[in-house]
Amino acid sequence: METLKAVFFGPDPQTQMRKCNQLIRANTRQLDRDIAQLKTLESKTRQYIMNSSKRAQRNPSQAKQANMEAKTFARELVRIRKQSTRLHTSRAQLQSVQMQVNEAFSVRKIQGSLKKSTGIMKDVNTLVRMPELNATMRQLSTELVRAGIIEEMVDDAIPNNELLEEEEEEAEEEVDKVLQEILHGKLSQVEGVQPEKPLEEAPEPEDEFADQEATLEQMRGRLEALKS
């Protein structure tokens, strides 16, 4: 029955609105999952930085290597935070799209017609370029075109490597700020300096740091997975 009505009278506005809201909620849940993963990854990376600092203080002969490891993890933390900021911004845009879409359908119910929205189209065009949301945002854009809310979009998405190029450039200044925030300046003081008193924590086994490269590769893999 619904199919016959759609053929003769066009898509039902309420059905279209529900479909659009379902797609928006699906995208929101995906972003929430990705943000939660990044939060966990950030917490672990902070701990790796602190562990490297403790290692440098405990064993000055390994301070140089430990400091290098701390900086490497700090660079990863900069990347994680940039990615997290981008996802939070996208989530806010998605919420804006939902409000505008619902408002457009409400106006249609009152006035009997829809006006195409350049604001919605701009936000959707931005979100559809995100690797995390590309597939479902394309479905949403199709529904919005069918509803007459936006014009048919041209596929002008830029390559992921260009879209994220800025995020791949970790300025040393940002890395230093991260280290200062987490270590309160201890990193620059430990190299070649014997601690005045032993740390209260029990010494951590050296083999805990033997697989730093493997840990770093796993972190990078998780971060890249969120971008693809």
C-alpha atoms as a PDB file:
ATOM      1  CA  MET A   1       0.000   0.000   0.000  1.00  0.00           C
ATOM      2  CA  GLU A   2       2.771   2.413   0.946  1.00  0.00           C
ATOM      3  CA  THR A   3       4.542   1.554  -2.313  1.00  0.00           C
ATOM      4  CA  LEU A   4       1.443   2.351  -4.389  1.00  0.00           C
ATOM      5  CA  LYS A   5       0.969   5.638  -2.545  1.00  0.00           C
ATOM      6  CA  ALA A   6       4.595   6.549  -3.215  1.00  0.00           C
ATOM      7  CA  VAL A   7       4.117   5.829  -6.935  1.00  0.00           C
ATOM      8  CA  PHE A   8       1.030   7.995  -7.334  1.00  0.00           C
ATOM      9  CA  PHE A   9       1.492  10.662  -4.674  1.00  0.00           C
ATOM     10  CA  GLY A  10       5.246  10.675  -4.091  1.00  0.00           C
ATOM     11  CA  PRO A  11       7.147   9.659  -0.953  1.00  0.00           C
ATOM     12  CA  ASP A  12       5.332  10.128   2.352  1.00  0.00           C
ATOM     13  CA  PRO A  13       6.947  13.082   4.208  1.00  0.00           C
ATOM     14  CA  GLN A  14       6.717  11.371   7.606  1.00  0.00           C
ATOM     15  CA  THR A  15       8.371   8.242   6.234  1.00  0.00           C
ATOM     16  CA  GLN A  16      11.102  10.347   4.656  1.00  0.00           C
ATOM     17  CA  MET A  17      11.703  12.234   7.889  1.00  0.00           C
ATOM     18  CA  ARG A  18      11.954   8.983   9.869  1.00  0.00           C
ATOM     19  CA  LYS A  19      14.402   7.567   7.330  1.00  0.00           C
ATOM     20  CA  CYS A  20      16.558  10.702   7.478  1.00  0.00           C
ATOM     21  CA  ASN A  21      16.570  10.682  11.280  1.00  0.00           C
ATOM     22  CA  GLN A  22      17.499   6.990  11.332  1.00  0.00           C
ATOM     23  CA  LEU A  23      20.497   7.665   9.096  1.00  0.00           C
ATOM     24  CA  ILE A  24      21.556  10.663  11.183  1.00  0.00           C
ATOM     25  CA  ARG A  25      21.310   8.622  14.391  1.00  0.00           C
ATOM     26  CA  ALA A  26      23.372   5.839  12.791  1.00  0.00           C
ATOM     27  CA  ASN A  27      26.073   8.351  11.883  1.00  0.00           C
ATOM     28  CA  THR A  28      25.977   9.853  15.368  1.00  0.00           C
ATOM     29  CA  ARG A  29      26.429   6.436  16.977  1.00  0.00           C
ATOM     30  CA  GLN A  30      29.392   5.734  14.690  1.00  0.00           C
ATOM     31  CA  LEU A  31      31.015   9.025  15.680  1.00  0.00           C
ATOM     32  CA  ASP A  32      30.365   8.313  19.370  1.00  0.00           C
ATOM     33  CA  ARG A  33      32.094   4.933  19.048  1.00  0.00           C
ATOM     34  CA  ASP A  34      35.082   6.480  17.282  1.00  0.00           C
ATOM     35  CA  ILE A  35      35.342   9.271  19.852  1.00  0.00           C
ATOM     36  CA  ALA A  36      35.245   6.723  22.691  1.00  0.00           C
ATOM     37  CA  GLN A  37      38.045   4.717  21.038  1.00  0.00           C
ATOM     38  CA  LEU A  38      40.159   7.839  20.689  1.00  0.00           C
ATOM     39  CA  LYS A  39      39.559   8.726  24.336  1.00  0.00           C
ATOM     40  CA  THR A  40      40.830   5.299  25.400  1.00  0.00           C
ATOM     41  CA  LEU A  41      43.793   5.612  23.049  1.00  0.00           C
ATOM     42  CA  GLU A  42      44.616   9.057  24.431  1.00  0.00           C
ATOM     43  CA  SER A  43      44.600   7.743  27.995  1.00  0.00           C
ATOM     44  CA  LYS A  44      46.946   4.885  27.095  1.00  0.00           C
ATOM     45  CA  THR A  45      49.283   7.206  25.211  1.00  0.00           C
ATOM     46  CA  ARG A  46      49.503   9.569  28.174  1.00  0.00           C
ATOM     47  CA  GLN A  47      50.475   6.595  30.321  1.00  0.00           C
ATOM     48  CA  TYR A  48      53.186   5.551  27.845  1.00  0.00           C
ATOM     49  CA  ILE A  49      54.637   9.066  28.009  1.00  0.00           C
ATOM     50  CA  MET A  50      54.682   9.006  31.816  1.00  0.00           C
ATOM     51  CA  ASN A  51      56.259   5.537  31.814  1.00  0.00           C
ATOM     52  CA  SER A  52      59.044   6.763  29.538  1.00  0.00           C
ATOM     53  CA  SER A  53      59.661   9.716  31.838  1.00  0.00           C
ATOM     54  CA  LYS A  54      59.831   7.459  34.908  1.00  0.00           C
ATOM     55  CA  ARG A  55      62.260   5.211  33.088  1.00  0.00           C
ATOM     56  CA  ALA A  56      64.511   8.186  32.310  1.00  0.00           C
ATOM     57  CA  GLN A  57      64.492   9.330  35.940  1.00  0.00           C
ATOM     58  CA  ARG A  58      65.113   5.843  37.270  1.00  0.00           C
ATOM     59  CA  ASN A  59      67.969   5.055  34.897  1.00  0.00           C
ATOM     60  CA  PRO A  60      69.852   8.165  33.645  1.00  0.00           C
ATOM     61  CA  SER A  61      71.948   6.040  31.269  1.00  0.00           C
ATOM     62  CA  GLN A  62      68.751   5.345  29.312  1.00  0.00           C
ATOM     63  CA  ALA A  63      67.399   8.884  29.617  1.00  0.00           C
ATOM     64  CA  LYS A  64      68.146   9.864  26.023  1.00  0.00           C
ATOM     65  CA  GLN A  65      66.349   6.849  24.573  1.00  0.00           C
ATOM     66  CA  ALA A  66      63.441   7.225  26.994  1.00  0.00           C
ATOM     67  CA  ASN A  67      63.064  10.908  26.126  1.00  0.00           C
ATOM     68  CA  MET A  68      62.980  10.061  22.423  1.00  0.00           C
ATOM     69  CA  GLU A  69      60.260   7.509  23.102  1.00  0.00           C
ATOM     70  CA  ALA A  70      58.278  10.058  25.103  1.00  0.00           C
ATOM     71  CA  LYS A  71      58.445  12.528  22.206  1.00  0.00           C
ATOM     72  CA  THR A  72      57.360   9.856  19.748  1.00  0.00           C
ATOM     73  CA  PHE A  73      54.330   9.050  21.869  1.00  0.00           C
ATOM     74  CA  ALA A  74      53.646  12.778  22.260  1.00  0.00           C
ATOM     75  CA  ARG A  75      53.480  13.122  18.464  1.00  0.00           C
ATOM     76  CA  GLU A  76      50.948  10.307  18.375  1.00  0.00           C
ATOM     77  CA  LEU A  77      48.963  12.061  21.094  1.00  0.00           C
ATOM     78  CA  VAL A  78      48.883  15.240  18.995  1.00  0.00           C
ATOM     79  CA  ARG A  79      47.456  13.216  16.103  1.00  0.00           C
ATOM     80  CA  ILE A  80      44.879  11.562  18.337  1.00  0.00           C
ATOM     81  CA  ARG A  81      43.705  14.897  19.717  1.00  0.00           C
ATOM     82  CA  LYS A  82      43.408  16.443  16.258  1.00  0.00           C
ATOM     83  CA  GLN A  83      41.380  13.477  15.089  1.00  0.00           C
ATOM     84  CA  SER A  84      39.176  13.702  18.177  1.00  0.00           C
ATOM     85  CA  THR A  85      38.583  17.428  17.607  1.00  0.00           C
ATOM     86  CA  ARG A  86      37.606  16.735  14.006  1.00  0.00           C
ATOM     87  CA  LEU A  87      35.116  14.059  15.069  1.00  0.00           C
ATOM     88  CA  HIS A  88      33.552  16.301  17.732  1.00  0.00           C
ATOM     89  CA  THR A  89      33.164  19.063  15.125  1.00  0.00           C
ATOM     90  CA  SER A  90      31.546  16.608  12.724  1.00  0.00           C
ATOM     91  CA  ARG A  91      29.169  15.424  15.432  1.00  0.00           C
ATOM     92  CA  ALA A  92      28.065  19.013  16.063  1.00  0.00           C
ATOM     93  CA  GLN A  93      27.514  19.495  12.320  1.00  0.00           C
ATOM     94  CA  LEU A  94      25.469  16.308  12.217  1.00  0.00           C
ATOM     95  CA  GLN A  95      23.251  17.529  15.054  1.00  0.00           C
ATOM     96  CA  SER A  96      22.803  20.799  13.165  1.00  0.00           C
ATOM     97  CA  VAL A  97      21.764  18.878  10.046  1.00  0.00           C
ATOM     98  CA  GLN A  98      19.199  16.921  12.064  1.00  0.00           C
ATOM     99  CA  MET A  99      17.634  20.083  13.489  1.00  0.00           C
ATOM    100  CA  GLN A 100      17.517  21.745  10.069  1.00  0.00           C
ATOM    101  CA  VAL A 101      16.020  18.649   8.422  1.00  0.00           C
ATOM    102  CA  ASN A 102      13.291  18.328  11.059  1.00  0.00           C
ATOM    103  CA  GLU A 103      12.569  22.044  10.754  1.00  0.00           C
ATOM    104  CA  ALA A 104      12.303  21.726   6.968  1.00  0.00           C
ATOM    105  CA  PHE A 105       9.785  18.885   7.265  1.00  0.00           C
ATOM    106  CA  SER A 106       7.805  20.869   9.856  1.00  0.00           C
ATOM    107  CA  VAL A 107       7.620  23.849   7.483  1.00  0.00           C
ATOM    108  CA  ARG A 108       6.521  21.517   4.699  1.00  0.00           C
ATOM    109  CA  LYS A 109       3.714  20.188   6.898  1.00  0.00           C
ATOM    110  CA  ILE A 110       2.468  23.738   7.511  1.00  0.00           C
ATOM    111  CA  GLN A 111       3.060  25.309   4.098  1.00  0.00           C
ATOM    112  CA  GLY A 112       2.667  22.217   1.931  1.00  0.00           C
ATOM    113  CA  SER A 113       6.009  22.664   0.180  1.00  0.00           C
ATOM    114  CA  LEU A 114       9.723  22.502   0.861  1.00  0.00           C
ATOM    115  CA  LYS A 115      12.414  25.053   0.191  1.00  0.00           C
ATOM    116  CA  LYS A 116      15.826  23.750  -0.704  1.00  0.00           C
ATOM    117  CA  SER A 117      18.382  24.511   1.998  1.00  0.00           C
ATOM    118  CA  THR A 118      21.897  25.554   1.044  1.00  0.00           C
ATOM    119  CA  GLY A 119      22.890  25.332   4.721  1.00  0.00           C
ATOM    120  CA  ILE A 120      21.980  21.647   4.955  1.00  0.00           C
ATOM    121  CA  MET A 121      23.620  20.958   1.618  1.00  0.00           C
ATOM    122  CA  LYS A 122      26.856  22.589   2.760  1.00  0.00           C
ATOM    123  CA  ASP A 123      26.967  20.565   5.997  1.00  0.00           C
ATOM    124  CA  VAL A 124      26.092  17.299   4.256  1.00  0.00           C
ATOM    125  CA  ASN A 125      28.732  17.941   1.604  1.00  0.00           C
ATOM    126  CA  THR A 126      31.324  18.437   4.357  1.00  0.00           C
ATOM    127  CA  LEU A 127      30.281  15.322   6.272  1.00  0.00           C
ATOM    128  CA  VAL A 128      30.104  13.074   3.219  1.00  0.00           C
ATOM    129  CA  ARG A 129      33.824  13.675   2.691  1.00  0.00           C
ATOM    130  CA  MET A 130      34.641  12.056   6.014  1.00  0.00           C
ATOM    131  CA  PRO A 131      35.897   8.486   5.589  1.00  0.00           C
ATOM    132  CA  GLU A 132      34.070   7.450   8.779  1.00  0.00           C
ATOM    133  CA  LEU A 133      30.676   8.597   7.477  1.00  0.00           C
ATOM    134  CA  ASN A 134      30.983   8.444   3.704  1.00  0.00           C
ATOM    135  CA  ALA A 135      28.621   5.528   3.009  1.00  0.00           C
ATOM    136  CA  THR A 136      25.759   6.468   5.341  1.00  0.00           C
ATOM    137  CA  MET A 137      26.021  10.188   4.557  1.00  0.00           C
ATOM    138  CA  ARG A 138      25.600   9.379   0.869  1.00  0.00           C
ATOM    139  CA  GLN A 139      22.420   7.493   1.757  1.00  0.00           C
ATOM    140  CA  LEU A 140      21.242  10.511   3.735  1.00  0.00           C
ATOM    141  CA  SER A 141      22.008  12.902   0.876  1.00  0.00           C
ATOM    142  CA  THR A 142      20.003  10.659  -1.481  1.00  0.00           C
ATOM    143  CA  GLU A 143      17.006  10.798   0.864  1.00  0.00           C
ATOM    144  CA  LEU A 144      17.309  14.572   1.216  1.00  0.00           C
ATOM    145  CA  VAL A 145      17.419  14.974  -2.569  1.00  0.00           C
ATOM    146  CA  ARG A 146      14.311  12.791  -2.906  1.00  0.00           C
ATOM    147  CA  ALA A 147      12.578  14.906  -0.278  1.00  0.00           C
ATOM    148  CA  GLY A 148      13.501  18.066  -2.163  1.00  0.00           C
ATOM    149  CA  ILE A 149      15.518  19.530   0.720  1.00  0.00           C
ATOM    150  CA  ILE A 150      18.832  19.721  -1.143  1.00  0.00           C
ATOM    151  CA  GLU A 151      19.988  19.675  -4.753  1.00  0.00           C
ATOM    152  CA  GLU A 152      21.666  16.583  -6.125  1.00  0.00           C
ATOM    153  CA  MET A 153      25.251  16.650  -4.966  1.00  0.00           C
ATOM    154  CA  VAL A 154      28.245  16.512  -7.260  1.00  0.00           C
ATOM    155  CA  ASP A 155      30.896  14.013  -6.217  1.00  0.00           C
ATOM    156  CA  ASP A 156      33.713  16.442  -5.552  1.00  0.00           C
ATOM    157  CA  ALA A 157      35.130  14.734  -2.493  1.00  0.00           C
ATOM    158  CA  ILE A 158      38.811  15.367  -2.101  1.00  0.00           C
ATOM    159  CA  PRO A 159      41.221  12.491  -1.457  1.00  0.00           C
ATOM    160  CA  ASN A 160      41.627  11.445   2.173  1.00  0.00           C
ATOM    161  CA  ASN A 161      45.341  12.146   2.149  1.00  0.00           C
ATOM    162  CA  GLU A 162      44.692  15.762   1.146  1.00  0.00           C
ATOM    163  CA  LEU A 163      41.803  16.132   3.586  1.00  0.00           C
ATOM    164  CA  LEU A 164      43.957  14.973   6.483  1.00  0.00           C
ATOM    165  CA  GLU A 165      47.237  16.479   5.296  1.00  0.00           C
ATOM    166  CA  GLU A 166      47.215  19.206   7.912  1.00  0.00           C
ATOM    167  CA  GLU A 167      46.574  16.664  10.660  1.00  0.00           C
ATOM    168  CA  GLU A 168      49.693  14.736   9.672  1.00  0.00           C
ATOM    169  CA  GLU A 169      51.950  17.699  10.362  1.00  0.00           C
ATOM    170  CA  GLU A 170      52.801  17.568  14.045  1.00  0.00           C
ATOM    171  CA  ALA A 171      54.597  20.791  14.886  1.00  0.00           C
ATOM    172  CA  GLU A 172      57.349  20.405  17.450  1.00  0.00           C
ATOM    173  CA  GLU A 173      55.759  23.242  19.380  1.00  0.00           C
ATOM    174  CA  GLU A 174      52.587  21.180  19.857  1.00  0.00           C
ATOM    175  CA  VAL A 175      54.621  18.148  20.893  1.00  0.00           C
ATOM    176  CA  ASP A 176      56.498  20.236  23.461  1.00  0.00           C
ATOM    177  CA  LYS A 177      53.211  21.580  24.831  1.00  0.00           C
ATOM    178  CA  VAL A 178      51.909  18.039  25.273  1.00  0.00           C
ATOM    179  CA  LEU A 179      55.061  16.981  27.112  1.00  0.00           C
ATOM    180  CA  GLN A 180      54.907  20.069  29.317  1.00  0.00           C
ATOM    181  CA  GLU A 181      51.261  19.378  30.107  1.00  0.00           C
ATOM    182  CA  ILE A 182      51.825  15.736  31.059  1.00  0.00           C
ATOM    183  CA  LEU A 183      55.321  15.830  32.568  1.00  0.00           C
ATOM    184  CA  HIS A 184      55.398  19.415  33.876  1.00  0.00           C
ATOM    185  CA  GLY A 185      58.820  20.052  32.356  1.00  0.00           C
ATOM    186  CA  LYS A 186      60.475  16.917  33.743  1.00  0.00           C
ATOM    187  CA  LEU A 187      61.536  15.600  30.339  1.00  0.00           C
ATOM    188  CA  SER A 188      64.158  18.277  29.734  1.00  0.00           C
ATOM    189  CA  GLN A 189      65.580  17.874  33.231  1.00  0.00           C
ATOM    190  CA  VAL A 190      66.150  14.148  33.478  1.00  0.00           C
ATOM    191  CA  GLU A 191      68.796  13.512  30.853  1.00  0.00           C
ATOM    192  CA  GLY A 192      72.106  12.824  32.534  1.00  0.00           C
ATOM    193  CA  VAL A 193      70.792  13.699  35.992  1.00  0.00           C
ATOM    194  CA  GLN A 194      70.614  11.205  38.831  1.00  0.00           C
ATOM    195  CA  PRO A 195      67.371  11.493  40.820  1.00  0.00           C
ATOM    196  CA  GLU A 196      67.900  12.916  44.300  1.00  0.00           C
ATOM    197  CA  LYS A 197      65.745  10.219  45.879  1.00  0.00           C
ATOM    198  CA  PRO A 198      64.363   6.928  44.639  1.00  0.00           C
ATOM    199  CA  LEU A 199      60.866   6.881  43.240  1.00  0.00           C
ATOM    200  CA  GLU A 200      58.207   5.425  45.483  1.00  0.00           C
ATOM    201  CA  GLU A 201      56.903   3.150  42.759  1.00  0.00           C
ATOM    202  CA  ALA A 202      58.433  -0.277  42.415  1.00  0.00           C
ATOM    203  CA  PRO A 203      60.840  -0.479  39.466  1.00  0.00           C
ATOM    204  CA  GLU A 204      59.156  -1.578  36.281  1.00  0.00           C
ATOM    205  CA  PRO A 205      60.798  -4.447  34.392  1.00  0.00           C
ATOM    206  CA  GLU A 206      62.976  -3.405  31.477  1.00  0.00           C
ATOM    207  CA  ASP A 207      61.225  -5.768  29.092  1.00  0.00           C
ATOM    208  CA  GLU A 208      58.105  -3.608  29.485  1.00  0.00           C
ATOM    209  CA  PHE A 209      59.798  -1.122  27.195  1.00  0.00           C
ATOM    210  CA  ALA A 210      61.308  -3.650  24.811  1.00  0.00           C
ATOM    211  CA  ASP A 211      58.221  -3.687  22.621  1.00  0.00           C
ATOM    212  CA  GLN A 212      57.745   0.091  22.352  1.00  0.00           C
ATOM    213  CA  GLU A 213      57.900  -0.055  18.559  1.00  0.00           C
ATOM    214  CA  ALA A 214      55.231  -2.754  18.428  1.00  0.00           C
ATOM    215  CA  THR A 215      53.019  -0.726  20.765  1.00  0.00           C
ATOM    216  CA  LEU A 216      53.487   2.376  18.637  1.00  0.00           C
ATOM    217  CA  GLU A 217      52.603   0.485  15.458  1.00  0.00           C
ATOM    218  CA  GLN A 218      49.430  -0.835  17.092  1.00  0.00           C
ATOM    219  CA  MET A 219      48.443   2.691  18.098  1.00  0.00           C
ATOM    220  CA  ARG A 220      49.044   4.005  14.592  1.00  0.00           C
ATOM    221  CA  GLY A 221      47.032   1.131  13.181  1.00  0.00           C
ATOM    222  CA  ARG A 222      44.068   1.963  15.408  1.00  0.00           C
ATOM    223  CA  LEU A 223      44.269   5.638  14.507  1.00  0.00           C
ATOM    224  CA  GLU A 224      44.422   4.883  10.786  1.00  0.00           C
ATOM    225  CA  ALA A 225      41.477   2.494  11.154  1.00  0.00           C
ATOM    226  CA  LEU A 226      39.375   5.386  12.430  1.00  0.00           C
ATOM    227  CA  LYS A 227      40.270   7.389   9.329  1.00  0.00           C
ATOM    228  CA  SER A 228      39.468   4.679   6.787  1.00  0.00           C
END
